[in-house]
């Protein structure tokens, strides 16, 4: 099993040390774990690593690698924020550390009014001005060349109709292959609440993302995929990944990838499903 998106207390809105996360991952049967805490970013300092903490973060990961050698493969990553005009800041950070995996995600979108809306402000997501800026920013993220994968690109499904997301995504589909960036299948969409714009209610326990509508289109555009639970607590590491693969494999997903020293490693999905007769260890 692979989990390529996970957080520790370094992200500040998440809990557990690096060792806590790794122990939980071993218990959950994960063989390749990538730790991807939120990278420093000028928009705030209380939801992410600070620049002054980066050395310690990577030292903790290196220490865990040694402590748990032979039991799990641990890879170091960061989840970067993307907004227009932030390439220089992110490029500079990347030049200072040798990481295995760089996720680029959109968590904040600046509207035409100048207001900053967060992707978890669910009632705001269907606002056409938000949707316009989100997809313009997504095009910038995909084409900037700084990231190995885009994190939860379809998170808008928590508050926007699937047909709107599918239609807006259409022009972006060729860019994954063109710019050599993977689409992340993020299993937190199986746990997180979504918002019904008709009733105004928050709904729990509904599969919002990953998008089942986009999957076949992305596959037909030769897109590569990473997988992650996006755990913010050790008990969620690996959560939902098997369930997600159980649905996505019959829908056409045959290969998933993880990144080691920024290079993509492809793994057949049937090696990750316990009921597949040919299952062999990954690493
Ligand atoms: Zn994220
Ligand atoms: Zn995350």
JSON list of N, CA, C and O in Angstrom, two decimals, residues 1 25 34 42 86 90 108 129 171 177 189 205 243 248 268 271 275:
[
{"chain": "A", "resi": 1, "resn": "UNK", "atom": "N", "xyz": [0.83, -1.20, 0.00]},
{"chain": "A", "resi": 1, "resn": "UNK", "atom": "CA", "xyz": [0.00, 0.00, 0.00]},
{"chain": "A", "resi": 1, "resn": "UNK", "atom": "C", "xyz": [0.87, 1.25, 0.00]},
{"chain": "A", "resi": 1, "resn": "UNK", "atom": "O", "xyz": [1.94, 1.28, 0.60]},
{"chain": "A", "resi": 25, "resn": "UNK", "atom": "N", "xyz": [1.32, 4.28, 10.15]},
{"chain": "A", "resi": 25, "resn": "UNK", "atom": "CA", "xyz": [1.37, 3.83, 8.76]},
{"chain": "A", "resi": 25, "resn": "UNK", "atom": "C", "xyz": [1.79, 2.36, 8.69]},
{"chain": "A", "resi": 25, "resn": "UNK", "atom": "O", "xyz": [1.23, 1.58, 7.90]},
{"chain": "A", "resi": 34, "resn": "UNK", "atom": "N", "xyz": [4.76, 8.93, 1.99]},
{"chain": "A", "resi": 34, "resn": "UNK", "atom": "CA", "xyz": [5.39, 10.24, 1.77]},
{"chain": "A", "resi": 34, "resn": "UNK", "atom": "C", "xyz": [4.78, 11.25, 2.72]},
{"chain": "A", "resi": 34, "resn": "UNK", "atom": "O", "xyz": [3.55, 11.37, 2.81]},
{"chain": "A", "resi": 42, "resn": "UNK", "atom": "N", "xyz": [3.55, 32.83, 2.15]},
{"chain": "A", "resi": 42, "resn": "UNK", "atom": "CA", "xyz": [3.33, 34.14, 2.78]},
{"chain": "A", "resi": 42, "resn": "UNK", "atom": "C", "xyz": [1.90, 34.40, 3.26]},
{"chain": "A", "resi": 42, "resn": "UNK", "atom": "O", "xyz": [1.69, 35.30, 4.07]},
{"chain": "A", "resi": 86, "resn": "UNK", "atom": "N", "xyz": [3.44, 33.45, -7.20]},
{"chain": "A", "resi": 86, "resn": "UNK", "atom": "CA", "xyz": [4.20, 32.83, -6.10]},
{"chain": "A", "resi": 86, "resn": "UNK", "atom": "C", "xyz": [5.28, 31.87, -6.59]},
{"chain": "A", "resi": 86, "resn": "UNK", "atom": "O", "xyz": [5.92, 31.20, -5.78]},
{"chain": "A", "resi": 90, "resn": "UNK", "atom": "N", "xyz": [8.17, 29.77, -4.28]},
{"chain": "A", "resi": 90, "resn": "UNK", "atom": "CA", "xyz": [8.18, 28.29, -4.22]},
{"chain": "A", "resi": 90, "resn": "UNK", "atom": "C", "xyz": [9.47, 27.72, -4.83]},
{"chain": "A", "resi": 90, "resn": "UNK", "atom": "O", "xyz": [10.03, 26.75, -4.32]},
{"chain": "A", "resi": 108, "resn": "UNK", "atom": "N", "xyz": [-6.23, 28.72, -1.49]},
{"chain": "A", "resi": 108, "resn": "UNK", "atom": "CA", "xyz": [-6.70, 30.10, -1.39]},
{"chain": "A", "resi": 108, "resn": "UNK", "atom": "C", "xyz": [-6.88, 30.67, -2.80]},
{"chain": "A", "resi": 108, "resn": "UNK", "atom": "O", "xyz": [-6.03, 30.47, -3.66]},
{"chain": "A", "resi": 129, "resn": "UNK", "atom": "N", "xyz": [-17.39, 33.77, -9.85]},
{"chain": "A", "resi": 129, "resn": "UNK", "atom": "CA", "xyz": [-16.10, 34.49, -9.79]},
{"chain": "A", "resi": 129, "resn": "UNK", "atom": "C", "xyz": [-15.03, 33.60, -9.14]},
{"chain": "A", "resi": 129, "resn": "UNK", "atom": "O", "xyz": [-13.88, 33.57, -9.57]},
{"chain": "A", "resi": 171, "resn": "UNK", "atom": "N", "xyz": [-10.57, 22.01, -20.62]},
{"chain": "A", "resi": 171, "resn": "UNK", "atom": "CA", "xyz": [-9.39, 22.64, -21.27]},
{"chain": "A", "resi": 171, "resn": "UNK", "atom": "C", "xyz": [-8.08, 22.29, -20.55]},
{"chain": "A", "resi": 171, "resn": "UNK", "atom": "O", "xyz": [-7.00, 22.47, -21.09]},
{"chain": "A", "resi": 177, "resn": "UNK", "atom": "N", "xyz": [-0.32, 15.70, -19.06]},
{"chain": "A", "resi": 177, "resn": "UNK", "atom": "CA", "xyz": [0.70, 15.01, -19.86]},
{"chain": "A", "resi": 177, "resn": "UNK", "atom": "C", "xyz": [1.73, 16.01, -20.40]},
{"chain": "A", "resi": 177, "resn": "UNK", "atom": "O", "xyz": [2.93, 15.78, -20.34]},
{"chain": "A", "resi": 189, "resn": "UNK", "atom": "N", "xyz": [-11.65, 13.06, 0.31]},
{"chain": "A", "resi": 189, "resn": "UNK", "atom": "CA", "xyz": [-13.00, 13.34, -0.19]},
{"chain": "A", "resi": 189, "resn": "UNK", "atom": "C", "xyz": [-14.02, 12.30, 0.22]},
{"chain": "A", "resi": 189, "resn": "UNK", "atom": "O", "xyz": [-15.23, 12.50, 0.10]},
{"chain": "A", "resi": 205, "resn": "UNK", "atom": "N", "xyz": [-20.28, 12.11, 4.98]},
{"chain": "A", "resi": 205, "resn": "UNK", "atom": "CA", "xyz": [-20.25, 10.73, 4.51]},
{"chain": "A", "resi": 205, "resn": "UNK", "atom": "C", "xyz": [-20.60, 10.53, 3.05]},
{"chain": "A", "resi": 205, "resn": "UNK", "atom": "O", "xyz": [-20.99, 9.45, 2.63]},
{"chain": "A", "resi": 243, "resn": "UNK", "atom": "N", "xyz": [-10.62, 1.56, -0.27]},
{"chain": "A", "resi": 243, "resn": "UNK", "atom": "CA", "xyz": [-12.01, 1.76, -0.71]},
{"chain": "A", "resi": 243, "resn": "UNK", "atom": "C", "xyz": [-12.04, 2.51, -2.04]},
{"chain": "A", "resi": 243, "resn": "UNK", "atom": "O", "xyz": [-12.80, 2.18, -2.96]},
{"chain": "A", "resi": 248, "resn": "UNK", "atom": "N", "xyz": [-12.11, 2.70, -8.19]},
{"chain": "A", "resi": 248, "resn": "UNK", "atom": "CA", "xyz": [-11.44, 3.31, -9.35]},
{"chain": "A", "resi": 248, "resn": "UNK", "atom": "C", "xyz": [-10.81, 2.26, -10.29]},
{"chain": "A", "resi": 248, "resn": "UNK", "atom": "O", "xyz": [-10.72, 2.51, -11.48]},
{"chain": "A", "resi": 268, "resn": "UNK", "atom": "N", "xyz": [1.49, -1.04, -10.63]},
{"chain": "A", "resi": 268, "resn": "UNK", "atom": "CA", "xyz": [0.18, -1.53, -11.07]},
{"chain": "A", "resi": 268, "resn": "UNK", "atom": "C", "xyz": [-0.80, -1.59, -9.90]},
{"chain": "A", "resi": 268, "resn": "UNK", "atom": "O", "xyz": [-0.43, -2.03, -8.82]},
{"chain": "A", "resi": 271, "resn": "UNK", "atom": "N", "xyz": [-1.37, -4.69, -7.63]},
{"chain": "A", "resi": 271, "resn": "UNK", "atom": "CA", "xyz": [-0.42, -5.04, -6.56]},
{"chain": "A", "resi": 271, "resn": "UNK", "atom": "C", "xyz": [-0.79, -4.38, -5.24]},
{"chain": "A", "resi": 271, "resn": "UNK", "atom": "O", "xyz": [-0.21, -4.67, -4.20]},
{"chain": "A", "resi": 275, "resn": "UNK", "atom": "N", "xyz": [-7.05, -8.36, -2.42]},
{"chain": "A", "resi": 275, "resn": "UNK", "atom": "CA", "xyz": [-7.76, -9.50, -3.01]},
{"chain": "A", "resi": 275, "resn": "UNK", "atom": "C", "xyz": [-7.20, -9.89, -4.38]},
{"chain": "A", "resi": 275, "resn": "UNK", "atom": "O", "xyz": [-7.59, -10.88, -4.96]}
]
